[in-house]
Every structure is written in C-alpha cells, then in structure tokens.
Amino acid sequence: MPHSPVPLRLGVNIDHVATIRNARGGAHPDPVKAALMAVKAGADGITAHLREDRRHIRDEDIATLMAALTVPLNLEMAATQEMLGIALRHRPHAACIVPEKREERTTEGGLDAAGQIETLRPIVGALSEAGVRVSLFIEPDAAQIEAAIRLNAPVVEFHTGRYAHVSGAERAEELRRISDAAALAAKNGIEPHAGHGLTFDNVGPIAAIPQVAELNIGHFLIGEAIFAGLEGSIREMRRQMDLVR
Ligand code: PXP
C-alpha cells in the first residue's frame, strides 16, 4: 500500500443537507444531525459555507454546530466585514476564505489572493489573532501561493473544480498543476488542502498527492447518500482515500 507521511483528513461539507431542508422551509433534514452522523462515519471535520444570501447554511446552524461538534468546524466565508464579525463571534477551528458571487451556483474558481492582498490582510490578521486557522481557497498557481505566503496564511485549499470537470490530457495537466502547487505550498510551510467537485471516480489521484493534508467534499457525498445512506457514502469515500495513502 502507498504511504504518505502526512495523514489525510476528510472534511465533510454539509451545506446541501441545508439546501434540502430549506426547499420546504422546515427543520428537516437537520444539517447538525447530518454532521454528527458524518463524524460517526469517519469525517475528521465538518465544513459549512455561510453565504451572504443564506441559501443553505444559516447563522443559527453555525451556532448549533459550534455547540454540538467535537471535531473541528471549518467555516467557509467571503472576505466581508459581516462574515468576519460572525467568525470572530464563533471562533471556529478554521475559516476558509472563498470568493463569493451572489449569482453563482457554487464557488466558481479560486480566490484572487494575489490581486487583493491589501483587502485580505486585515481579515486574515484578525482571524489569526483570534486563534482561527485561516485557509485561502485558491487556484493551484504559484502567484496565489506567493500571496498566501505574504499573508501568513497557514493553509491553502486548492480548487479542484477544473480538475473535476475536464478529462484526458487536460485532466492530467490539471492534476500536475495541483500536485506542483501542493509541493510548493508545503515547501513554504503552508498546509495544502483540496476540494470541489470530488467524487468516488476522481478522488484517488488528488488523495494520492503526498503533501495534501485534507480534502473537503460536499455535494457528491450528500447526493450519494440518497443511494447509499450518509454513513455509507462517507465510509466509501474514506476507503477510497485510504487506498492511495
Ligand atoms: N471547498 C470549498 C472551499 C468549497 O467552497 C466547496 C463548495 O462549497 C467545497 C470544498 C466542496 O465542494 P463540493 O460540494 O463540490 O464537494
């Protein structure tokens, strides 16, 4: 079996449990119950994105998650004063800064950290001072890693959306970019994570990148739960990840 010195954590993103709940405006299915079940099935952490429009996770979900979880909560957030205030109030284990456009269906593309260093600096600084581990959701690109270094971000998460959506030689090239970026980040003392669009079919090569310490996976796991149950879908993802480490 291949062996990497870095253990690979699985962060389960529960946003789309809340999407289903919100479709009928009630309390079912409860994303916090799903988070606890995810932990039982092998999730090392829970990820939730509080969007400006609250289309899935809501403020009260963050409060309940903070109270209920015994594993780290990774709060995905836009770099806004509103979200900074919320993060400082709850002080989750980690905050992943993501780009956010109101009209997008999901987080399309990474954060342009290189183009917004001065906007990001006080936000990264305030979170770090509060003991929140900051991650920047970026493209696997040297200029973005350079920006993360300048911002003293301890973690970057590479956007795997492009990798997930292309095939053949294009996918091989994107995998190489992610792999090179993970090595560059690790060489500079930054912990590389990865996520977006990962499934049973495409997770293996990303999980096999030896420096990658965490994968954050949501939509596929919640969708697959329809067929395999939430625990079944998470256990199988964990198994696929472990196969290549
Ligand atoms: N990581 C980040 C930073 C994200 O914004 C998302 C999507 O919310 C994910 C991981 C998970 O992506 P997916 O739902 O496609 O698995």
XYZ file of C-alpha atoms and ligand atoms in Angstrom:
261
model
C 0.000 0.000 0.000
C 1.368 3.504 -0.813
C 2.358 5.516 2.203
C 2.479 9.264 2.761
C 3.964 10.702 5.961
C 1.107 13.230 6.063
C -2.246 11.826 7.271
C -5.165 12.759 5.016
C -8.227 14.203 6.746
C -11.731 14.248 5.326
C -13.818 17.353 5.889
C -17.470 16.749 5.068
C -19.332 19.775 3.759
C -22.953 19.651 4.928
C -24.264 22.690 3.001
C -26.565 20.658 0.804
C -28.335 18.995 3.698
C -29.428 22.556 4.483
C -30.304 23.128 0.800
C -32.813 20.265 1.007
C -34.148 21.479 4.352
C -34.639 24.984 3.010
C -36.529 23.722 -0.045
C -39.555 23.185 2.225
C -38.817 25.809 4.820
C -38.948 23.446 7.806
C -36.325 21.826 10.033
C -35.825 18.519 8.186
C -33.264 17.272 7.261
C -31.198 18.784 10.057
C -27.620 19.615 8.953
C -26.355 19.291 12.532
C -27.716 15.744 12.799
C -26.010 15.038 9.459
C -22.742 16.478 10.783
C -22.824 14.197 13.828
C -23.561 11.207 11.602
C -20.707 12.219 9.278
C -18.305 12.202 12.220
C -19.506 8.720 13.205
C -18.832 7.587 9.626
C -15.253 8.861 9.607
C -15.280 12.605 8.911
C -12.357 14.321 10.624
C -14.028 17.699 10.420
C -17.175 19.458 9.247
C -17.251 22.240 6.692
C -20.074 24.724 6.211
C -20.343 27.771 3.961
C -22.380 30.639 5.352
C -23.200 32.516 2.161
C -24.279 36.133 2.062
C -27.733 35.076 0.802
C -28.028 32.219 3.392
C -29.235 29.913 0.642
C -28.188 26.823 2.583
C -26.414 27.168 5.953
C -27.870 29.863 8.225
C -26.486 31.762 11.185
C -28.259 29.544 13.729
C -26.735 26.425 12.089
C -23.264 27.787 12.810
C -24.147 28.386 16.455
C -25.632 24.887 16.802
C -22.688 23.260 15.032
C -20.224 25.048 17.308
C -22.101 23.769 20.359
C -22.607 20.199 19.104
C -19.364 19.269 17.378
C -16.396 17.557 18.954
C -14.398 17.751 15.698
C -13.109 20.929 14.026
C -15.552 23.185 12.204
C -14.219 24.796 9.046
C -16.304 27.876 8.258
C -16.187 28.873 4.612
C -16.708 32.597 4.289
C -16.395 35.516 1.927
C -13.881 38.221 2.847
C -16.503 40.668 4.136
C -16.881 42.596 7.385
C -20.170 40.805 8.083
C -18.581 37.352 7.812
C -15.515 38.444 9.755
C -17.785 39.550 12.617
C -19.588 36.210 12.610
C -16.328 34.242 12.527
C -14.880 36.273 15.392
C -18.025 35.710 17.436
C -17.983 31.926 16.996
C -14.249 31.314 16.627
C -14.432 28.074 14.634
C -11.312 25.934 14.398
C -10.724 27.127 10.833
C -12.019 29.668 8.350
C -11.593 29.161 4.635
C -11.834 32.407 2.707
C -13.654 31.876 -0.568
C -14.651 34.190 -3.400
C -18.397 34.644 -3.498
C -20.625 35.996 -6.220
C -24.277 36.359 -5.466
C -25.443 34.947 -8.803
C -23.172 31.889 -8.967
C -24.496 28.366 -8.421
C -21.415 27.315 -6.458
C -17.944 28.693 -5.720
C -16.671 29.115 -9.254
C -12.900 29.430 -9.284
C -10.449 30.299 -6.569
C -9.917 33.477 -4.605
C -7.688 36.031 -6.317
C -5.488 36.426 -3.245
C -2.681 37.913 -5.343
C -4.966 40.688 -6.596
C -6.473 41.525 -3.200
C -3.620 41.294 -0.722
C -4.427 44.586 0.989
C -8.138 43.729 1.353
C -7.347 40.295 2.724
C -4.539 41.306 5.076
C -6.694 42.726 7.920
C -9.192 39.865 7.643
C -6.526 37.150 7.740
C -4.810 39.045 10.571
C -7.950 39.413 12.701
C -8.896 35.748 12.278
C -5.383 34.568 13.079
C -5.221 36.769 16.152
C -8.476 35.211 17.345
C -6.923 31.747 17.035
C -8.823 30.773 13.874
C -6.731 28.799 11.395
C -7.052 30.635 8.101
C -7.182 28.902 4.763
C -7.347 30.579 1.352
C -9.336 28.797 -1.371
C -7.113 29.420 -4.382
C -6.267 28.091 -7.814
C -3.180 25.835 -7.901
C -0.991 28.645 -9.068
C 2.411 29.926 -7.888
C 1.293 33.585 -7.783
C -1.599 32.691 -5.463
C 0.686 30.654 -3.196
C 3.091 33.598 -3.096
C 0.170 35.774 -1.925
C -0.684 33.214 0.786
C 2.937 33.378 1.969
C 2.802 37.177 2.091
C -0.463 36.995 4.053
C 0.964 34.473 6.545
C -1.900 32.080 5.821
C -1.112 28.713 7.428
C -3.307 26.777 4.975
C -4.361 26.943 1.323
C -7.109 24.893 -0.257
C -6.692 24.216 -3.958
C -9.834 24.465 -6.071
C -10.225 21.108 -7.823
C -13.249 22.177 -9.865
C -11.361 22.400 -13.127
C -9.670 19.022 -12.482
C -13.101 17.505 -11.835
C -14.705 18.911 -14.951
C -12.122 18.184 -17.655
C -10.871 14.819 -18.888
C -7.973 13.119 -20.669
C -4.823 15.156 -21.224
C -6.435 18.263 -19.760
C -7.160 16.440 -16.508
C -3.612 15.065 -16.369
C -2.282 18.594 -16.820
C -4.554 19.983 -14.103
C -3.519 17.171 -11.747
C 0.108 18.086 -12.378
C -0.669 21.739 -11.557
C -2.322 20.745 -8.277
C 0.490 18.381 -7.403
C 3.187 21.009 -8.118
C 1.238 23.621 -6.168
C 0.899 21.271 -3.160
C 4.661 20.684 -3.184
C 5.347 24.426 -3.438
C 2.959 25.262 -0.603
C 4.391 22.558 1.673
C 7.955 23.683 0.898
C 6.962 27.127 2.159
C 5.412 25.804 5.371
C 1.803 26.110 4.184
C -0.502 23.109 4.633
C -2.206 22.232 1.339
C -5.852 21.116 1.258
C -8.027 20.450 -1.799
C -11.679 20.358 -2.693
C -14.582 20.985 -5.027
C -16.261 18.537 -7.370
C -14.578 15.456 -5.873
C -16.325 12.099 -6.337
C -15.523 8.377 -5.970
C -14.330 8.443 -9.590
C -11.887 11.316 -9.352
C -10.753 11.489 -5.706
C -7.913 8.943 -5.966
C -5.248 10.981 -7.799
C -5.883 14.033 -5.585
C -5.796 11.947 -2.391
C -2.519 10.439 -3.591
C -0.699 13.804 -3.641
C 1.553 13.225 -0.632
C 1.554 16.775 0.785
C -2.235 17.176 0.723
C -3.484 17.013 4.316
C -7.244 17.498 3.915
C -9.989 17.076 1.340
C -13.268 18.964 1.702
C -16.117 17.196 -0.042
C -19.814 18.032 -0.038
C -22.186 17.860 -2.970
C -21.279 14.373 -4.167
C -21.427 12.856 -0.668
C -24.844 14.321 0.072
C -26.135 13.237 -3.352
C -24.696 9.745 -2.983
C -26.357 9.492 0.428
C -29.655 9.093 -1.451
C -28.389 5.742 -2.705
C -26.000 4.549 -0.014
C -27.095 6.457 3.085
C -24.927 9.233 4.514
C -22.751 6.881 6.535
C -22.322 4.539 3.566
C -21.334 7.347 1.231
C -18.802 8.809 3.683
C -17.325 5.419 4.604
C -16.782 4.609 0.936
C -15.102 7.991 0.305
C -12.854 7.415 3.316
C -11.988 3.952 1.951
C -11.138 5.377 -1.492
C -8.875 7.985 0.111
C -7.141 5.424 2.314
C -6.491 3.129 -0.646
C -3.977 5.583 -2.113
C -2.229 6.808 1.073
N -14.054 23.520 -0.559
C -14.550 24.759 -0.717
C -13.701 25.902 -0.306
C -15.841 24.971 -1.233
O -16.315 26.228 -1.389
C -16.634 23.850 -1.560
C -18.030 24.047 -2.062
O -18.770 24.726 -1.136
C -16.094 22.576 -1.354
C -14.797 22.434 -0.880
C -16.877 21.325 -1.613
O -17.205 21.218 -2.969
P -18.242 20.109 -3.410
O -19.547 20.444 -2.760
O -18.254 20.231 -4.895
O -17.710 18.789 -2.920
